Short mmCIF file of C-alpha atoms and ligand atoms in Angstrom, two decimals:
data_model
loop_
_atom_site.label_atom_id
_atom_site.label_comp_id
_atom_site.label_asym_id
_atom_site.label_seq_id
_atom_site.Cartn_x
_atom_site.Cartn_y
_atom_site.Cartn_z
CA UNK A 25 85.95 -7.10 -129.46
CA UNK A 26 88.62 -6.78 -131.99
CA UNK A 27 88.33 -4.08 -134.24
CA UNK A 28 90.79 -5.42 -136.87
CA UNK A 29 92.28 -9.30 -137.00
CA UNK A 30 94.46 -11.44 -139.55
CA UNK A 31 92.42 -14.99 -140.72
CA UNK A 32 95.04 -17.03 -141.40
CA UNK A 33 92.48 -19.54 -142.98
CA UNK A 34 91.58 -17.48 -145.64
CA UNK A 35 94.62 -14.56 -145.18
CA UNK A 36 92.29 -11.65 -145.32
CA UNK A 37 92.89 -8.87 -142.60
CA UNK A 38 89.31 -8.62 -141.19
CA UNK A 39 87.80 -5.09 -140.28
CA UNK A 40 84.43 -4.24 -137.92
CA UNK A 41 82.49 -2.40 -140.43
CA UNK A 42 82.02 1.12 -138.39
CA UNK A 43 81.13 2.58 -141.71
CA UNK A 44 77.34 0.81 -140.70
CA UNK A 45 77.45 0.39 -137.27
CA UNK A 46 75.53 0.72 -134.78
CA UNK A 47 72.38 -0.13 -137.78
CA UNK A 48 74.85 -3.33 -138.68
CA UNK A 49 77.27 -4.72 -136.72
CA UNK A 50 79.67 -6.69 -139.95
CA UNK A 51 82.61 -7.51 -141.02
CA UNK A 52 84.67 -6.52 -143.94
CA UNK A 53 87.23 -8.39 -145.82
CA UNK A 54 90.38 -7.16 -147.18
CA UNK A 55 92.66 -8.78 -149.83
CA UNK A 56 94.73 -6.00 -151.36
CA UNK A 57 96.41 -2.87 -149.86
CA UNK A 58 94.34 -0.70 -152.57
CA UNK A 59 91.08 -2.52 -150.34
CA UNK A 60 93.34 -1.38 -146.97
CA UNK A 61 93.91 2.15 -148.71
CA UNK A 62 90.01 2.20 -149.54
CA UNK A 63 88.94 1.41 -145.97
CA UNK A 64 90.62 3.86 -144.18
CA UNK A 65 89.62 6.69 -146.71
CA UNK A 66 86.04 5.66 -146.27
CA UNK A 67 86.06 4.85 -142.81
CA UNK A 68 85.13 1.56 -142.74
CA UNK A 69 88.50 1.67 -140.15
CA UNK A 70 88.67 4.50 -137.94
CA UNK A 71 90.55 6.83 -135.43
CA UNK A 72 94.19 7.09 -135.23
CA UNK A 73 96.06 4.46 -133.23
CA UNK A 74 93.32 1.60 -135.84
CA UNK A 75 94.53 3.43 -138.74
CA UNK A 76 98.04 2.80 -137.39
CA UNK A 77 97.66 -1.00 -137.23
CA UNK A 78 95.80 -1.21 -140.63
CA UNK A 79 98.33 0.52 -142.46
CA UNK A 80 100.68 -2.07 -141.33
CA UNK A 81 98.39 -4.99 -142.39
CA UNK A 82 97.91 -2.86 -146.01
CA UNK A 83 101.47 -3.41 -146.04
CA UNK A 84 101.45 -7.25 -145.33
CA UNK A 85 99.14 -7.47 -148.04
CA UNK A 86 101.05 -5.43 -150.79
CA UNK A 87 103.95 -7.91 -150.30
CA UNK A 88 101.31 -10.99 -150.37
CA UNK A 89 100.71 -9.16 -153.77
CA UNK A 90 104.18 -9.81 -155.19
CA UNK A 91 104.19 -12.93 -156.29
CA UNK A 92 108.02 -13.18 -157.22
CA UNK A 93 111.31 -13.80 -155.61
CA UNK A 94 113.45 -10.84 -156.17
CA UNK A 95 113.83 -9.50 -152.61
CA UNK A 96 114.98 -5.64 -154.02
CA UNK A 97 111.58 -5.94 -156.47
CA UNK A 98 109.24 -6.53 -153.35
CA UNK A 99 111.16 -3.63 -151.83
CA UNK A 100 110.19 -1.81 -154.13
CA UNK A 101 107.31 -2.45 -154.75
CA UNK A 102 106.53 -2.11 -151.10
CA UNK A 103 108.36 1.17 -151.02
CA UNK A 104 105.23 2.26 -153.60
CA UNK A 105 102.50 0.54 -151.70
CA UNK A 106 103.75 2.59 -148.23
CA UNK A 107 103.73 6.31 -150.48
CA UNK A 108 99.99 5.15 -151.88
CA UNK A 109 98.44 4.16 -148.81
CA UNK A 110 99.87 7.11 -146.53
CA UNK A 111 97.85 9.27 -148.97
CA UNK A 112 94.32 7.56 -147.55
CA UNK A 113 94.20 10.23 -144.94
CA UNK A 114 96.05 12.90 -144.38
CA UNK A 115 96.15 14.15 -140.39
CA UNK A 116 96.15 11.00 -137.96
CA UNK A 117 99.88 10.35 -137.77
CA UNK A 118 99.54 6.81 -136.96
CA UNK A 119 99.31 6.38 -140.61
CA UNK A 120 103.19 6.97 -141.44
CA UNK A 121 104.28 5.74 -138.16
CA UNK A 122 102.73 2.13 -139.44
CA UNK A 123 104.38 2.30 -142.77
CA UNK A 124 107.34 4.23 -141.28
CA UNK A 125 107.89 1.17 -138.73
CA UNK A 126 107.51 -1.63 -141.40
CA UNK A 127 109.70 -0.09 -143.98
CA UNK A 128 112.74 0.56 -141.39
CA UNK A 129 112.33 -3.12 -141.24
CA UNK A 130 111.82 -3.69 -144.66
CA UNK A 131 115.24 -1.59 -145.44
CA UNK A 132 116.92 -3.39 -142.70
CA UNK A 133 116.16 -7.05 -143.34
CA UNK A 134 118.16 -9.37 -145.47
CA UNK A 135 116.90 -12.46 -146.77
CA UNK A 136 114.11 -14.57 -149.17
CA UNK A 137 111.37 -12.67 -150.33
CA UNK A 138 109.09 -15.21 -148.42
CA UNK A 139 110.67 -14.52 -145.35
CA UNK A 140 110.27 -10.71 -145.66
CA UNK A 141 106.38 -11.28 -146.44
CA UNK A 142 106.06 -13.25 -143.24
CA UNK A 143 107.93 -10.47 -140.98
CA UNK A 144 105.90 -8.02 -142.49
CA UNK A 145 102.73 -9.97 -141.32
CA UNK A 146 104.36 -10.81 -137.78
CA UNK A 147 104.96 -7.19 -137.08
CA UNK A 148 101.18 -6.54 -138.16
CA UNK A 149 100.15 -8.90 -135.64
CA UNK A 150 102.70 -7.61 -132.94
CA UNK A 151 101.45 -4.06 -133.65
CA UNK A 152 97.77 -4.82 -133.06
CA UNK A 153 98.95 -7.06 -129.93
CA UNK A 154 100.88 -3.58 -128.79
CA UNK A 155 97.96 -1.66 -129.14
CA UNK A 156 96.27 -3.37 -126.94
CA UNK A 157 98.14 -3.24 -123.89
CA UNK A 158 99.04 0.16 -124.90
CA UNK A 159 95.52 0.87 -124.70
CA UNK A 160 95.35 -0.51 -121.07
CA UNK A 161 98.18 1.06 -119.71
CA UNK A 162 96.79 4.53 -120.67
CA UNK A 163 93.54 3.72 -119.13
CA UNK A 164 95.03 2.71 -116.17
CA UNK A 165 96.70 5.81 -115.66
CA UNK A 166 94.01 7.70 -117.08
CA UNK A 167 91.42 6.30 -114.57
CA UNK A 168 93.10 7.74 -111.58
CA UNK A 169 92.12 11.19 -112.80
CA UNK A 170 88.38 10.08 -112.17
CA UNK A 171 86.30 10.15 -108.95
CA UNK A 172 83.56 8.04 -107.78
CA UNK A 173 80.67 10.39 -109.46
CA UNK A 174 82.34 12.46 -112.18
CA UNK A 175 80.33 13.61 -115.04
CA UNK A 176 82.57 13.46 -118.55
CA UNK A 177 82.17 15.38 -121.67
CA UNK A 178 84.07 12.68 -124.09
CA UNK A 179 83.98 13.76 -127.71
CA UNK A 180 84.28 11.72 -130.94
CA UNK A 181 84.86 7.88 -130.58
CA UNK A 182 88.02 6.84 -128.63
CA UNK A 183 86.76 3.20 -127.89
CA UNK A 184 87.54 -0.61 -128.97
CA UNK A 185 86.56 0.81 -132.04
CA UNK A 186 89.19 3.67 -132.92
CA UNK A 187 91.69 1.30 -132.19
CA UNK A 188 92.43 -2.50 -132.07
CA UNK A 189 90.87 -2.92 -128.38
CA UNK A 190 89.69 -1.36 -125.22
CA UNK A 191 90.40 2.59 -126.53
CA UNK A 192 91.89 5.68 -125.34
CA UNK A 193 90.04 8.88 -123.77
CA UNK A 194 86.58 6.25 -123.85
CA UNK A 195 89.08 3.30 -122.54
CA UNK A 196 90.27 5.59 -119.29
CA UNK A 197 86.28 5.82 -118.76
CA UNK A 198 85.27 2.39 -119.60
CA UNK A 199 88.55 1.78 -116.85
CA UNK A 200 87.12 4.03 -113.99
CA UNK A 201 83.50 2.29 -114.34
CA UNK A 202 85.44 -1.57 -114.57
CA UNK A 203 86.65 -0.22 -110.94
CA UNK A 204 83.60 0.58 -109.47
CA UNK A 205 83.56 4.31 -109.84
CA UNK A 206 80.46 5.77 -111.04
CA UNK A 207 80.53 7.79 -113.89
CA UNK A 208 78.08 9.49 -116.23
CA UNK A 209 79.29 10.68 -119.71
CA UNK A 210 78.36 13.08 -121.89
CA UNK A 211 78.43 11.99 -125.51
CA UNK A 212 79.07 14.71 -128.04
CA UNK A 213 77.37 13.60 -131.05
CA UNK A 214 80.16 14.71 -133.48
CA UNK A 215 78.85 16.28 -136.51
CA UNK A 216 79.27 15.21 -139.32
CA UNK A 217 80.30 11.74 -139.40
CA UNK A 218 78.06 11.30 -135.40
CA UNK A 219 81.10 8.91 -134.32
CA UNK A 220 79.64 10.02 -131.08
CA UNK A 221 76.04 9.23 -131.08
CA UNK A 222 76.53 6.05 -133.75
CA UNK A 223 79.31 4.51 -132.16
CA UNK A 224 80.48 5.80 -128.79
CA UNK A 225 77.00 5.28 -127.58
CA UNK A 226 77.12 2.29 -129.12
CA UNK A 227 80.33 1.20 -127.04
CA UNK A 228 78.91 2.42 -123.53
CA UNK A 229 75.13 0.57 -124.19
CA UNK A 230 77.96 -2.36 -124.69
CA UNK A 231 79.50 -1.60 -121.28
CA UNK A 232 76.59 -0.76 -119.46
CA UNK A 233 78.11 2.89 -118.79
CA UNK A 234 75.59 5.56 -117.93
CA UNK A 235 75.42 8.46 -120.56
CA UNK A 236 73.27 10.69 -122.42
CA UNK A 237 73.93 11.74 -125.92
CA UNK A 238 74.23 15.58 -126.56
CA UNK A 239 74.53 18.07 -129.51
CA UNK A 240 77.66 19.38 -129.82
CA UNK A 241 76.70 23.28 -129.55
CA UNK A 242 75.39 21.82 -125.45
CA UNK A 243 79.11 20.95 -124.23
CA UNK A 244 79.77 24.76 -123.46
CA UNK A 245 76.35 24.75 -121.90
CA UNK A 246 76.87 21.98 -119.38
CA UNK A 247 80.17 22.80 -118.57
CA UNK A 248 79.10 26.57 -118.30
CA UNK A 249 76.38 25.44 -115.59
CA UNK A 250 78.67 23.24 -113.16
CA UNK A 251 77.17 20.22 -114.67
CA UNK A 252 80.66 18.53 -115.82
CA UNK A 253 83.63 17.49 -114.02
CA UNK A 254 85.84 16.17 -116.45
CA UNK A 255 86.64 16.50 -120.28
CA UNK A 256 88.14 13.52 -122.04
CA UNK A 257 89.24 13.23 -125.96
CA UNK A 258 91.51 11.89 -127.98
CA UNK A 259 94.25 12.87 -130.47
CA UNK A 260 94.91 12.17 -134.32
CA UNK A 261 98.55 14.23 -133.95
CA UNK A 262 100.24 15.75 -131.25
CA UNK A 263 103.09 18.27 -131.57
CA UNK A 264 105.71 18.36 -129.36
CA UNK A 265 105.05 21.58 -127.77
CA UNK A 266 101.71 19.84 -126.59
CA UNK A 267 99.00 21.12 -129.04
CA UNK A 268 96.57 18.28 -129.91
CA UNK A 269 94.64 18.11 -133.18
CA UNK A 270 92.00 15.75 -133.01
CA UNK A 271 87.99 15.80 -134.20
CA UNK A 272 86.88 19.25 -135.46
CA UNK A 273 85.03 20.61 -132.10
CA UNK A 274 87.67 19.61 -129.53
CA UNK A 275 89.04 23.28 -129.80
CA UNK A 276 85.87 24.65 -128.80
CA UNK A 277 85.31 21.81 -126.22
CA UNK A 278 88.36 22.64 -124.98
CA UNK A 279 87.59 26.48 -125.00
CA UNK A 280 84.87 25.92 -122.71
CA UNK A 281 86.20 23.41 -120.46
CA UNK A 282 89.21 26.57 -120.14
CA UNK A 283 86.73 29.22 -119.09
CA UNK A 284 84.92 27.46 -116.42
CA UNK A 285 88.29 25.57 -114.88
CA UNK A 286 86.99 22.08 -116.03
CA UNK A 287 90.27 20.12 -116.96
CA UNK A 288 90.55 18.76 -120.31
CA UNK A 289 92.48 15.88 -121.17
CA UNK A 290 93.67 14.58 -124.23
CA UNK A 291 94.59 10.80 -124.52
CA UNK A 292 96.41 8.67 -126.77
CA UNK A 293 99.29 6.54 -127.72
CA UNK A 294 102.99 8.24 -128.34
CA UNK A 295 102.89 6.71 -131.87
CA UNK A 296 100.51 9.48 -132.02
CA UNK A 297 103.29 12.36 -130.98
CA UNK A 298 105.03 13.67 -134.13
CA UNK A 299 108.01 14.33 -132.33
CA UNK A 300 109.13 16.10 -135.86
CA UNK A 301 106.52 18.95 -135.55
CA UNK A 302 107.05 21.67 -133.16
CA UNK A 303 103.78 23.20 -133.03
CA UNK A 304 100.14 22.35 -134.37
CA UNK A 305 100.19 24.88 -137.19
CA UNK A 306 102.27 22.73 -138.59
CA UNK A 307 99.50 19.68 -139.05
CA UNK A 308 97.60 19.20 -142.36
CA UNK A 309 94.18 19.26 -141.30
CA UNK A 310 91.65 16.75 -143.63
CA UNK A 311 88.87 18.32 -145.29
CA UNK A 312 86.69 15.53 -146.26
CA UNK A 313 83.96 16.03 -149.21
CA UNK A 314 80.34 18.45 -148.63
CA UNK A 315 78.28 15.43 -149.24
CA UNK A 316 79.01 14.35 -145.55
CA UNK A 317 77.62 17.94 -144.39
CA UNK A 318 74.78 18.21 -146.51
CA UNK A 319 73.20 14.90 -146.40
CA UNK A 320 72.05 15.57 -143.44
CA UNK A 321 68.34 14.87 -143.04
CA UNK A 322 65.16 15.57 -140.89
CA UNK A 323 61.65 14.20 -140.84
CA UNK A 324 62.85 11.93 -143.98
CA UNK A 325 63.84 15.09 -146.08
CA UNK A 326 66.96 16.73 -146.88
CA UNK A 327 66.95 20.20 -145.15
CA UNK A 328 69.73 21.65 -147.29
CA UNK A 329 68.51 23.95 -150.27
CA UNK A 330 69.69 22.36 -153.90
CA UNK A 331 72.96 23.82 -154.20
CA UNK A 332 74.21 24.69 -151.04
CA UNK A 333 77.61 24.42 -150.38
CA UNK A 334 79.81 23.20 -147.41
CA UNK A 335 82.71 23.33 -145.91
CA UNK A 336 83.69 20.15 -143.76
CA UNK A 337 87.17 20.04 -141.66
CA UNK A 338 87.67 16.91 -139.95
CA UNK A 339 90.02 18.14 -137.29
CA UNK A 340 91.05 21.21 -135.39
CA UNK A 341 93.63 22.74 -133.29
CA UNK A 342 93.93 22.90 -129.71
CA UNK A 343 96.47 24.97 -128.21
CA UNK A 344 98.47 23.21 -125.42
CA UNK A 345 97.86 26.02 -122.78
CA UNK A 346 93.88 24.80 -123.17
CA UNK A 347 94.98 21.14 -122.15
CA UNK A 348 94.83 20.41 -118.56
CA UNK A 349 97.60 16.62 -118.51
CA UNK A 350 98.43 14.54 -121.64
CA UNK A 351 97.74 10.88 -120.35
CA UNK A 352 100.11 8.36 -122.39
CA UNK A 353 100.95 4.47 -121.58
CA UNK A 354 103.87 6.45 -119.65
CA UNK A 355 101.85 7.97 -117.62
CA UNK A 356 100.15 11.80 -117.31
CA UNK A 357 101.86 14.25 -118.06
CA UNK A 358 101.72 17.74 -116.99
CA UNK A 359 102.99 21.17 -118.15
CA UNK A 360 105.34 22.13 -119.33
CA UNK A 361 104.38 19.54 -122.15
CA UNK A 362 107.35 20.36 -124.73
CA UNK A 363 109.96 19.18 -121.85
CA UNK A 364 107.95 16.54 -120.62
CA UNK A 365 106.96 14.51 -124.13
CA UNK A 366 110.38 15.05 -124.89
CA UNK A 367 111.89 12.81 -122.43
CA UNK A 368 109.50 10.42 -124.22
CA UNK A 369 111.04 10.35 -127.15
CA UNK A 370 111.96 7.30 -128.79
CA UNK A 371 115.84 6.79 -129.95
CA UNK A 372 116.13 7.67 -133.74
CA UNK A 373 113.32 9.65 -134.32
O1 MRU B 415 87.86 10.96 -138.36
P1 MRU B 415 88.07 9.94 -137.29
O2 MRU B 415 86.83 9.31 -136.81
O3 MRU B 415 89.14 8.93 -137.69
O4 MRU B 415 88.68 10.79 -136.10
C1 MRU B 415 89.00 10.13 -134.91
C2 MRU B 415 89.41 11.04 -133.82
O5 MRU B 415 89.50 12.23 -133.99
C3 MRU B 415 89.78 10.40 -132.53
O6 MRU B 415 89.51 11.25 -131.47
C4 MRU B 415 91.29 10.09 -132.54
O7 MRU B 415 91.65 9.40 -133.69
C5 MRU B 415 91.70 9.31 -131.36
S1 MRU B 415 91.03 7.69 -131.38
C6 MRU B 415 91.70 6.79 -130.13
#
């Protein structure tokens, strides 16, 4: 299951709808980088390292949009197109490390204007290819952490779905259970946008893993009674000292995991470390609109009064000393996290 693929037929970048899922399971088709920009701000594309990926094919479509030859105008013009669509959302770094990547090339390269719009599309489809075995690698490692029985609270959606294939924190458990462990996760439903209960769920009914959806408020509960083992999420940015911000509620999950000596472990890519940002005060944390809080519905009805208010923060904060190992496609990594990532840095950044 690909979450995002080029058709060359009819060159239209093609995204799983996870705006509708798990009620629909279609596809959406993108023309323009404005329809890229859209998607991501919506949602209809998802969780950081998919974001990454699309932002780089919202680039191969902005120079598909320039229909002239000048090679400095489609610079330019591209150069516009990579400030607009790095505004879509603000916190998963992915974002500027996709347009980041494709305009060092775009600066760099020298040649027709049809070239560049064909490099620009090749590096799309390298980056999704990347992402991939990125993904596997950090499962592999990942799935080593997990013994034949563990119970997993897993927040948010980490799967196929937050990124081009296979998935993160939800691809280390969707590892362990390809290897014949047994493993039994605990689905935090994720208020507001339920990316746990619509579409992680959704992903482990696909893999035939056992689970059990939960509110979010029971994590502390479980963990508090002996119930959990493990605690597995994902990350939107990292900072180099090690603090994680990912899906508002992984602070608290993380909190409680903490105070009963459960370790937590946050997964991802290292286009996801912003090796420019010492600490995680430093992140801009997304607050997405009230309508997302307040539609919320029971028994048919809306059980907010007229006018109530909201306030609705897509991400949090959680401190590096809270965070058990950091598992990368390097490896896991273990305190002290500011000198470990930093051996994994990448040259020029
Ligand atoms: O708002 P979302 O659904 O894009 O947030 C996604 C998350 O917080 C994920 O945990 C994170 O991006 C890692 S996905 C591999």
């Amino acid at each position: 299951m690909r979450t995002i693929t080029w058709d060359e037929q009819k060159a239209v970048v093609k995204l799983i709808d996870q705006s509708v899922l798990p009620m629909k399971f279609q596809f959406v088709e993108l023309t323009t980088h404005d329809d890229v920009y859209h998607a991501i701000k919506n949602m209809v594309v998802r969780g950081a390292p998919a974001i990454g990926v699309a932002a780089i094919y919202g680039m191969a479509l902005a120079a598909r949009e320039y229909k002239g030859q000048d090679l400095n105008a489609l610079k330019a013009s591209l150069a516009a197109a990579g400030k607009y669509l790095n505004l879509a959302r603000p916190t998963a770094v992915n974002l500027e490390w996709g347009i980041q990547r494709t305009m060092k090339m775009v600066d760099e390269f020298e040649g027709s204007a049809d070239q560049l719009k064909q490099k620009i599309l090749d590096l799309a489809n390298q980056a999704a290819d990347e992402d991939v075995a990125t993904n596997m690698s950090i499962s592999r490692f990942g799935a080593e952490l997990i013994a034949d029985g563990d119970a997993i609270v897993h927040h948010c959606n980490t799967g196929a779905l937050a990124t081009v294939d296979y998935g993160t924190a939800l691809g280390v458990i969707r590892m362990a259970h390809e290897q014949g462990k047994r493993v039994h996760v605990y689905v935090d439903e994720t208020r507001p946008r339920l990316q746990g209960a619509r579409l992680t769920a959704w992903e482990l009914e696909q893999y035939g893993i056992s689970y059990d959806i939960i509110t979010d408020s029971s994590s502390g509960y479980l963990l508090r009674s002996g119930k959990v083992d493990k605690v597995f999420f994902g990350a939107d940015r990292v900072a180099v000292n090690g603090d994680v911000v990912n899906k508002i509620g992984s602070y608290m999950l993380a909190l409680a995991a903490y105070d009963n000596a459960v370790p937590a472990y946050s997964v991802f890519p290292l286009s996801t470390v912003d090796f420019n940002c010492p600490s995680g005060e430093n992140i801009p944390i997304e607050e997405r609109p009230q309508a997302e809080v307040l539609n919320l519905q029971f028994n048919g009805e809306n059980v907010m009064p007229e006018g109530a208010s909201a306030r609705n923060f897509a991400f949090d904060v959680t401190p590096h000393r809270l965070i058990s190992g950091l598992i990368t496609e390097h490896g896991v990594l273990y305190p002290p996290f500011c000198r470990n990532l930093s051996l994994l840095k990448p040259k020029g950044v």
